[in-house]
Amino acid sequence: QVQLVESGGGLVQAGGSLRLSCAASGRTFSSSTMGWFRQAPGKEREFVATISASGLTTVYADSVKGRFTISRDNAKNTVYLQMNSLEAEDTAVYYCAAGGPLYKHTKAEADYWGQGTQVTVSS
């Protein structure tokens, strides 16, 4: 079992930056793929970025490639999402998730989910 708690969301102007954090509990963090997902009002949850257990492999949605960076610190059981050049279209609830293979994360599937943190980008 893995419990996930996101933080770092908020209100930011277009062009600004935010860094989301996801603290995980449980002994399996260092062996788990981790991902970030988002859900905008009236839309389905979508994949944003994922990172392998070692941190050596990352995959990004085309919509955030070059602007967002996912990283992890296995010593702190924490995964991060650095978001730069934010756009109004990035407004959503952002979720951290753990477990499952990388390819399933790209389909917005994972084993464990956090409660989400709101990111609002004003234009």
PDB file of C-alpha atoms in Angstrom:
ATOM      1  CA  GLN A   1       0.000   0.000   0.000  1.00  0.00           C
ATOM      2  CA  VAL A   2       1.245   3.482  -0.889  1.00  0.00           C
ATOM      3  CA  GLN A   3      -0.236   6.728   0.381  1.00  0.00           C
ATOM      4  CA  LEU A   4       0.371   9.906  -1.600  1.00  0.00           C
ATOM      5  CA  VAL A   5       0.000  13.547  -0.580  1.00  0.00           C
ATOM      6  CA  GLU A   6       0.381  16.324  -3.127  1.00  0.00           C
ATOM      7  CA  SER A   7       1.311  19.919  -2.354  1.00  0.00           C
ATOM      8  CA  GLY A   8       2.467  23.051  -4.127  1.00  0.00           C
ATOM      9  CA  GLY A   9      -0.600  23.947  -6.131  1.00  0.00           C
ATOM     10  CA  GLY A  10      -1.991  27.443  -6.291  1.00  0.00           C
ATOM     11  CA  LEU A  11      -2.820  30.429  -8.447  1.00  0.00           C
ATOM     12  CA  VAL A  12      -0.211  31.717 -10.879  1.00  0.00           C
ATOM     13  CA  GLN A  13      -0.200  34.071 -13.844  1.00  0.00           C
ATOM     14  CA  ALA A  14       0.352  32.770 -17.338  1.00  0.00           C
ATOM     15  CA  GLY A  15       4.052  32.441 -18.027  1.00  0.00           C
ATOM     16  CA  GLY A  16       4.816  31.727 -14.386  1.00  0.00           C
ATOM     17  CA  SER A  17       6.105  28.628 -12.648  1.00  0.00           C
ATOM     18  CA  LEU A  18       5.058  26.242  -9.915  1.00  0.00           C
ATOM     19  CA  ARG A  19       6.638  23.158  -8.405  1.00  0.00           C
ATOM     20  CA  LEU A  20       4.393  20.378  -7.221  1.00  0.00           C
ATOM     21  CA  SER A  21       5.551  17.834  -4.678  1.00  0.00           C
ATOM     22  CA  CYS A  22       4.161  14.421  -3.848  1.00  0.00           C
ATOM     23  CA  ALA A  23       5.208  12.777  -0.605  1.00  0.00           C
ATOM     24  CA  ALA A  24       4.774   9.029  -0.503  1.00  0.00           C
ATOM     25  CA  SER A  25       4.571   6.681   2.437  1.00  0.00           C
ATOM     26  CA  GLY A  26       5.324   3.007   2.239  1.00  0.00           C
ATOM     27  CA  ARG A  27       8.393   0.922   1.689  1.00  0.00           C
ATOM     28  CA  THR A  28       7.858   0.414  -2.026  1.00  0.00           C
ATOM     29  CA  PHE A  29       8.381   4.006  -3.213  1.00  0.00           C
ATOM     30  CA  SER A  30      11.903   3.476  -4.493  1.00  0.00           C
ATOM     31  CA  SER A  31      10.744   0.534  -6.614  1.00  0.00           C
ATOM     32  CA  SER A  32       7.614   2.224  -7.986  1.00  0.00           C
ATOM     33  CA  THR A  33       7.046   4.166 -11.152  1.00  0.00           C
ATOM     34  CA  MET A  34       5.564   7.554 -10.316  1.00  0.00           C
ATOM     35  CA  GLY A  35       3.410   9.798 -12.407  1.00  0.00           C
ATOM     36  CA  TRP A  36       1.594  13.102 -12.568  1.00  0.00           C
ATOM     37  CA  PHE A  37      -1.835  13.466 -14.089  1.00  0.00           C
ATOM     38  CA  ARG A  38      -4.394  16.229 -14.317  1.00  0.00           C
ATOM     39  CA  GLN A  39      -8.096  16.725 -14.709  1.00  0.00           C
ATOM     40  CA  ALA A  40      -9.659  19.937 -15.907  1.00  0.00           C
ATOM     41  CA  PRO A  41     -13.330  20.745 -15.285  1.00  0.00           C
ATOM     42  CA  GLY A  42     -15.560  18.770 -17.607  1.00  0.00           C
ATOM     43  CA  LYS A  43     -12.676  16.719 -18.976  1.00  0.00           C
ATOM     44  CA  GLU A  44     -11.293  13.269 -18.340  1.00  0.00           C
ATOM     45  CA  ARG A  45      -8.155  12.730 -16.299  1.00  0.00           C
ATOM     46  CA  GLU A  46      -5.090  12.866 -18.544  1.00  0.00           C
ATOM     47  CA  PHE A  47      -1.483  11.828 -18.358  1.00  0.00           C
ATOM     48  CA  VAL A  48       1.117  14.549 -17.775  1.00  0.00           C
ATOM     49  CA  ALA A  49       4.449  12.873 -16.967  1.00  0.00           C
ATOM     50  CA  THR A  50       5.879   9.676 -15.568  1.00  0.00           C
ATOM     51  CA  ILE A  51       9.232   8.562 -14.199  1.00  0.00           C
ATOM     52  CA  SER A  52      10.718   5.134 -13.706  1.00  0.00           C
ATOM     53  CA  ALA A  53      11.701   3.791 -10.297  1.00  0.00           C
ATOM     54  CA  SER A  54      15.376   4.571 -10.939  1.00  0.00           C
ATOM     55  CA  GLY A  55      14.601   8.002 -12.323  1.00  0.00           C
ATOM     56  CA  LEU A  56      16.482   7.232 -15.510  1.00  0.00           C
ATOM     57  CA  THR A  57      13.432   7.136 -17.768  1.00  0.00           C
ATOM     58  CA  THR A  58      10.864   9.902 -18.118  1.00  0.00           C
ATOM     59  CA  VAL A  59       7.933  10.305 -20.482  1.00  0.00           C
ATOM     60  CA  TYR A  60       5.889  13.450 -21.060  1.00  0.00           C
ATOM     61  CA  ALA A  61       2.612  14.324 -22.698  1.00  0.00           C
ATOM     62  CA  ASP A  62       3.167  16.341 -25.857  1.00  0.00           C
ATOM     63  CA  SER A  63       1.251  19.254 -24.360  1.00  0.00           C
ATOM     64  CA  VAL A  64       3.816  19.762 -21.572  1.00  0.00           C
ATOM     65  CA  LYS A  65       7.018  18.603 -23.237  1.00  0.00           C
ATOM     66  CA  GLY A  66       9.737  21.218 -22.871  1.00  0.00           C
ATOM     67  CA  ARG A  67       7.836  23.084 -20.147  1.00  0.00           C
ATOM     68  CA  PHE A  68       7.390  20.514 -17.340  1.00  0.00           C
ATOM     69  CA  THR A  69      10.022  18.370 -15.662  1.00  0.00           C
ATOM     70  CA  ILE A  70       9.351  15.346 -13.478  1.00  0.00           C
ATOM     71  CA  SER A  71      11.962  14.222 -10.975  1.00  0.00           C
ATOM     72  CA  ARG A  72      12.188  12.119  -7.852  1.00  0.00           C
ATOM     73  CA  ASP A  73      14.210  11.857  -4.672  1.00  0.00           C
ATOM     74  CA  ASN A  74      14.051   8.287  -3.444  1.00  0.00           C
ATOM     75  CA  ALA A  75      15.813   9.214  -0.204  1.00  0.00           C
ATOM     76  CA  LYS A  76      12.907  11.568   0.586  1.00  0.00           C
ATOM     77  CA  ASN A  77      10.147   9.393  -0.904  1.00  0.00           C
ATOM     78  CA  THR A  78       9.112  12.396  -2.963  1.00  0.00           C
ATOM     79  CA  VAL A  79       8.362  13.050  -6.610  1.00  0.00           C
ATOM     80  CA  TYR A  80       8.262  16.538  -8.096  1.00  0.00           C
ATOM     81  CA  LEU A  81       6.743  18.274 -11.081  1.00  0.00           C
ATOM     82  CA  GLN A  82       8.431  21.520 -12.068  1.00  0.00           C
ATOM     83  CA  MET A  83       6.052  23.490 -14.267  1.00  0.00           C
ATOM     84  CA  ASN A  84       7.369  26.434 -16.259  1.00  0.00           C
ATOM     85  CA  SER A  85       5.796  28.709 -18.868  1.00  0.00           C
ATOM     86  CA  LEU A  86       2.368  27.890 -17.519  1.00  0.00           C
ATOM     87  CA  GLU A  87      -0.633  28.464 -19.740  1.00  0.00           C
ATOM     88  CA  ALA A  88      -4.318  28.907 -18.949  1.00  0.00           C
ATOM     89  CA  GLU A  89      -4.869  25.456 -20.491  1.00  0.00           C
ATOM     90  CA  ASP A  90      -2.764  23.947 -17.701  1.00  0.00           C
ATOM     91  CA  THR A  91      -5.471  24.815 -15.167  1.00  0.00           C
ATOM     92  CA  ALA A  92      -6.589  21.569 -13.550  1.00  0.00           C
ATOM     93  CA  VAL A  93      -6.450  19.422 -10.462  1.00  0.00           C
ATOM     94  CA  TYR A  94      -3.089  17.669 -10.533  1.00  0.00           C
ATOM     95  CA  TYR A  95      -2.786  14.156  -9.171  1.00  0.00           C
ATOM     96  CA  CYS A  96       0.216  12.119  -8.190  1.00  0.00           C
ATOM     97  CA  ALA A  97       0.039   8.370  -8.727  1.00  0.00           C
ATOM     98  CA  ALA A  98       2.235   5.360  -8.136  1.00  0.00           C
ATOM     99  CA  GLY A  99       2.698   1.883  -9.432  1.00  0.00           C
ATOM    100  CA  GLY A 100       2.166   0.059 -12.668  1.00  0.00           C
ATOM    101  CA  PRO A 101       4.301   0.091 -15.799  1.00  0.00           C
ATOM    102  CA  LEU A 102       5.219   3.335 -17.546  1.00  0.00           C
ATOM    103  CA  TYR A 103       3.039   2.577 -20.559  1.00  0.00           C
ATOM    104  CA  LYS A 104      -0.052   2.350 -18.354  1.00  0.00           C
ATOM    105  CA  HIS A 105       0.690   5.765 -16.912  1.00  0.00           C
ATOM    106  CA  THR A 106       0.478   7.194 -20.432  1.00  0.00           C
ATOM    107  CA  LYS A 107      -3.078   5.833 -20.466  1.00  0.00           C
ATOM    108  CA  ALA A 108      -3.808   7.555 -17.143  1.00  0.00           C
ATOM    109  CA  GLU A 109      -3.757   4.248 -15.271  1.00  0.00           C
ATOM    110  CA  ALA A 110      -1.914   3.635 -12.013  1.00  0.00           C
ATOM    111  CA  ASP A 111      -2.263   1.599  -8.849  1.00  0.00           C
ATOM    112  CA  TYR A 112      -2.390   4.296  -6.164  1.00  0.00           C
ATOM    113  CA  TRP A 113      -3.629   7.877  -6.326  1.00  0.00           C
ATOM    114  CA  GLY A 114      -3.314  11.000  -4.242  1.00  0.00           C
ATOM    115  CA  GLN A 115      -6.148  13.415  -3.515  1.00  0.00           C
ATOM    116  CA  GLY A 116      -4.954  16.074  -5.917  1.00  0.00           C
ATOM    117  CA  THR A 117      -3.872  19.709  -5.741  1.00  0.00           C
ATOM    118  CA  GLN A 118      -5.458  22.578  -7.660  1.00  0.00           C
ATOM    119  CA  VAL A 119      -3.413  24.559 -10.145  1.00  0.00           C
ATOM    120  CA  THR A 120      -5.021  27.668 -11.592  1.00  0.00           C
ATOM    121  CA  VAL A 121      -3.312  29.712 -14.282  1.00  0.00           C
ATOM    122  CA  SER A 122      -4.763  33.145 -14.934  1.00  0.00           C
ATOM    123  CA  SER A 123      -4.401  34.652 -18.384  1.00  0.00           C
TER     124      SER A 123
END
